[in-house]
Amino acid sequence: MDAAQQEATARARELQRNWYGEPLGALFRKLIEDLGLNQARLAAVLGLSAPMLSQLMSGQRAKIGNPAVVQRVQLLQELAAQVADGSVSAAEATQRMDEIKKSQGGSVLSNTTQTTSGSGAPTVKRVVREIQSLLRSVAAAGDIIDAADSLAPTHPELAEFLRVYGAGRTSDAVAHYQSHQN
């Protein structure tokens, strides 16, 4: 790989970090490990071709162009967390992955069984991820920060919201939300 390709790959991974909270290679490897998948199965569940998944993982491509695929990634992340905490069995995870594969994305702010807590309410993390997905589907993190900067003098609360939810990490946005609930 020459210097220009290395620079393009580094830039793509940085964009992925801004858009998705981490480079997609790391995110997809976690899903593969946590859910016991291989790359071909992950690509099939997400609705991507195997070459496209490989390009996203390697940084040859930066962005997932289809919002439904982004939503499936988020659903798989939540499923992996449920498998890790023991609330979902491996057999049930396989069934849910089949359901995720069939999902068309629907509304960005959907309320499916995978997005709810035991009480039936959407989890904070899921809502935060959906807000991030919506914002990041219309603008890159740098553009969101620029918008926040221009809004800050007249609308500081909105500017803070855009910085935290549009350009920040999911964990930081969840902590921000929780700190404002008390």
Tab-separated table of C-alpha atoms in Angstrom:
chain	number	residue	atom	x	y	z
A	1	MET	CA	0.000	0.000	0.000
A	2	ASP	CA	1.490	3.326	-1.012
A	3	ALA	CA	1.471	6.497	1.105
A	4	ALA	CA	-1.618	7.933	-0.601
A	5	GLN	CA	-3.601	4.745	0.025
A	6	GLN	CA	-2.452	4.658	3.656
A	7	GLU	CA	-3.531	8.281	4.098
A	8	ALA	CA	-6.929	7.596	2.490
A	9	THR	CA	-7.440	4.562	4.732
A	10	ALA	CA	-6.488	6.542	7.850
A	11	ARG	CA	-8.908	9.309	6.835
A	12	ALA	CA	-11.714	6.795	6.212
A	13	ARG	CA	-11.153	5.221	9.629
A	14	GLU	CA	-11.204	8.641	11.283
A	15	LEU	CA	-14.478	9.453	9.519
A	16	GLN	CA	-15.866	6.109	10.697
A	17	ARG	CA	-14.805	6.948	14.253
A	18	ASN	CA	-16.665	10.260	13.980
A	19	TRP	CA	-19.781	8.753	12.385
A	20	TYR	CA	-20.052	5.433	14.207
A	21	GLY	CA	-18.030	5.940	17.403
A	22	GLU	CA	-15.207	3.640	16.282
A	23	PRO	CA	-13.695	2.325	13.049
A	24	LEU	CA	-16.023	-0.179	11.405
A	25	GLY	CA	-13.307	-2.850	11.336
A	26	ALA	CA	-13.216	-2.864	15.144
A	27	LEU	CA	-17.000	-2.639	15.443
A	28	PHE	CA	-17.607	-5.510	13.003
A	29	ARG	CA	-14.883	-7.682	14.584
A	30	LYS	CA	-16.625	-7.257	17.973
A	31	LEU	CA	-19.953	-8.318	16.455
A	32	ILE	CA	-18.331	-11.316	14.768
A	33	GLU	CA	-16.721	-12.413	18.034
A	34	ASP	CA	-19.644	-11.637	20.349
A	35	LEU	CA	-22.279	-13.273	18.136
A	36	GLY	CA	-20.157	-16.158	16.860
A	37	LEU	CA	-20.381	-15.126	13.220
A	38	ASN	CA	-18.032	-15.128	10.268
A	39	GLN	CA	-17.711	-12.226	7.833
A	40	ALA	CA	-19.991	-13.837	5.252
A	41	ARG	CA	-22.788	-14.360	7.806
A	42	LEU	CA	-22.386	-10.812	9.166
A	43	ALA	CA	-22.573	-9.404	5.633
A	44	ALA	CA	-25.723	-11.436	4.971
A	45	VAL	CA	-27.439	-10.283	8.182
A	46	LEU	CA	-26.558	-6.651	7.470
A	47	GLY	CA	-27.658	-6.851	3.836
A	48	LEU	CA	-24.214	-6.018	2.465
A	49	SER	CA	-22.125	-7.883	-0.056
A	50	ALA	CA	-19.064	-9.611	1.395
A	51	PRO	CA	-16.739	-7.325	-0.638
A	52	MET	CA	-18.533	-4.212	0.667
A	53	LEU	CA	-18.187	-5.439	4.260
A	54	SER	CA	-14.496	-6.079	3.636
A	55	GLN	CA	-14.019	-2.588	2.178
A	56	LEU	CA	-15.730	-0.999	5.174
A	57	MET	CA	-13.667	-3.072	7.611
A	58	SER	CA	-10.370	-2.269	5.902
A	59	GLY	CA	-11.086	1.444	5.546
A	60	GLN	CA	-11.267	1.373	1.749
A	61	ARG	CA	-14.782	2.772	2.160
A	62	ALA	CA	-15.787	5.125	4.945
A	63	LYS	CA	-19.568	5.279	5.074
A	64	ILE	CA	-22.456	2.858	5.145
A	65	GLY	CA	-24.722	4.438	2.559
A	66	ASN	CA	-27.945	2.642	3.452
A	67	PRO	CA	-29.656	3.822	6.666
A	68	ALA	CA	-31.368	0.415	6.998
A	69	VAL	CA	-27.923	-1.218	7.213
A	70	VAL	CA	-26.869	1.280	9.887
A	71	GLN	CA	-29.998	0.378	11.823
A	72	ARG	CA	-29.203	-3.338	11.498
A	73	VAL	CA	-25.699	-2.667	12.852
A	74	GLN	CA	-27.254	-0.962	15.865
A	75	LEU	CA	-29.691	-3.826	16.393
A	76	LEU	CA	-26.806	-6.314	16.262
A	77	GLN	CA	-24.845	-4.248	18.787
A	78	GLU	CA	-27.766	-4.325	21.171
A	79	LEU	CA	-28.230	-8.052	20.589
A	80	ALA	CA	-24.531	-8.675	21.288
A	81	ALA	CA	-24.869	-6.786	24.583
A	82	GLN	CA	-27.881	-8.930	25.508
A	83	VAL	CA	-25.961	-12.115	24.689
A	84	ALA	CA	-23.023	-10.865	26.772
A	85	ASP	CA	-25.203	-10.124	29.823
A	86	GLY	CA	-26.977	-13.484	29.494
A	87	SER	CA	-30.448	-12.116	28.857
A	88	VAL	CA	-30.524	-13.727	25.377
A	89	SER	CA	-29.423	-17.286	24.618
A	90	ALA	CA	-27.342	-18.269	21.617
A	91	ALA	CA	-30.367	-19.966	20.028
A	92	GLU	CA	-32.526	-16.897	20.539
A	93	ALA	CA	-29.729	-14.703	19.162
A	94	THR	CA	-29.691	-16.771	15.964
A	95	GLN	CA	-33.455	-16.283	15.595
A	96	ARG	CA	-33.164	-12.545	16.235
A	97	MET	CA	-30.370	-12.243	13.666
A	98	ASP	CA	-32.726	-13.774	11.108
A	99	GLU	CA	-35.355	-11.165	12.072
A	100	ILE	CA	-32.780	-8.366	11.845
A	101	LYS	CA	-31.724	-9.620	8.408
A	102	LYS	CA	-35.331	-9.377	7.194
A	103	SER	CA	-35.913	-5.893	8.636
A	104	GLN	CA	-36.227	-3.147	6.081
A	105	GLY	CA	-35.117	-0.411	8.429
A	106	GLY	CA	-38.538	1.206	8.698
A	107	SER	CA	-38.788	4.299	10.807
A	108	VAL	CA	-35.518	5.611	12.163
A	109	LEU	CA	-37.131	5.770	15.597
A	110	SER	CA	-38.662	2.322	15.589
A	111	ASN	CA	-39.854	0.513	18.690
A	112	THR	CA	-39.250	-3.170	18.043
A	113	THR	CA	-38.755	-5.831	20.670
A	114	GLN	CA	-34.992	-5.567	20.269
A	115	THR	CA	-35.058	-1.864	21.164
A	116	THR	CA	-36.879	-2.107	24.457
A	117	SER	CA	-36.010	-2.756	28.053
A	118	GLY	CA	-37.940	-5.162	30.257
A	119	SER	CA	-40.530	-2.457	30.897
A	120	GLY	CA	-41.286	-2.080	27.189
A	121	ALA	CA	-39.701	1.387	27.004
A	122	PRO	CA	-36.883	2.052	24.507
A	123	THR	CA	-33.491	1.854	26.199
A	124	VAL	CA	-31.548	5.101	26.591
A	125	LYS	CA	-28.632	3.685	24.625
A	126	ARG	CA	-30.925	2.636	21.773
A	127	VAL	CA	-32.600	6.039	21.576
A	128	VAL	CA	-29.213	7.776	21.665
A	129	ARG	CA	-27.938	5.550	18.848
A	130	GLU	CA	-31.039	6.277	16.770
A	131	ILE	CA	-30.581	10.029	17.253
A	132	GLN	CA	-26.914	9.685	16.290
A	133	SER	CA	-27.807	7.610	13.252
A	134	LEU	CA	-30.349	10.160	12.106
A	135	LEU	CA	-27.950	13.087	12.521
A	136	ARG	CA	-25.040	11.224	10.929
A	137	SER	CA	-27.150	10.133	7.983
A	138	VAL	CA	-27.540	13.764	6.934
A	139	ALA	CA	-24.140	15.219	7.848
A	140	ALA	CA	-20.596	14.280	8.791
A	141	ALA	CA	-19.394	14.925	12.347
A	142	GLY	CA	-17.296	17.904	11.229
A	143	ASP	CA	-20.321	19.494	9.569
A	144	ILE	CA	-22.401	18.911	12.699
A	145	ILE	CA	-19.719	20.574	14.826
A	146	ASP	CA	-19.620	23.531	12.405
A	147	ALA	CA	-23.398	23.848	12.705
A	148	ALA	CA	-23.143	23.678	16.499
A	149	ASP	CA	-20.495	26.411	16.499
A	150	SER	CA	-22.681	28.690	14.400
A	151	LEU	CA	-25.694	28.056	16.678
A	152	ALA	CA	-23.806	28.449	19.966
A	153	PRO	CA	-24.182	32.244	20.379
A	154	THR	CA	-27.966	32.217	20.038
A	155	HIS	CA	-28.929	28.610	20.876
A	156	PRO	CA	-26.341	27.167	23.286
A	157	GLU	CA	-28.522	24.223	24.345
A	158	LEU	CA	-29.061	23.124	20.744
A	159	ALA	CA	-25.355	23.541	20.013
A	160	GLU	CA	-24.500	21.317	22.976
A	161	PHE	CA	-27.038	18.742	21.826
A	162	LEU	CA	-25.524	18.637	18.337
A	163	ARG	CA	-21.985	18.281	19.676
A	164	VAL	CA	-22.866	15.499	22.112
A	165	TYR	CA	-25.383	13.531	20.058
A	166	GLY	CA	-24.296	14.331	16.515
A	167	ALA	CA	-20.529	14.216	16.784
A	168	GLY	CA	-19.820	12.492	20.105
A	169	ARG	CA	-19.452	8.910	21.225
A	170	THR	CA	-22.523	6.906	22.200
A	171	SER	CA	-21.267	6.353	25.756
A	172	ASP	CA	-20.704	10.094	26.239
A	173	ALA	CA	-24.181	10.905	24.903
A	174	VAL	CA	-25.799	8.334	27.215
A	175	ALA	CA	-23.902	9.798	30.204
A	176	HIS	CA	-24.953	13.307	29.124
A	177	TYR	CA	-28.581	12.241	28.914
A	178	GLN	CA	-28.487	10.511	32.283
A	179	SER	CA	-26.801	13.495	33.969
A	180	HIS	CA	-29.623	15.740	32.766
A	181	GLN	CA	-32.352	13.449	34.111
A	182	ASN	CA	-31.515	14.142	37.756
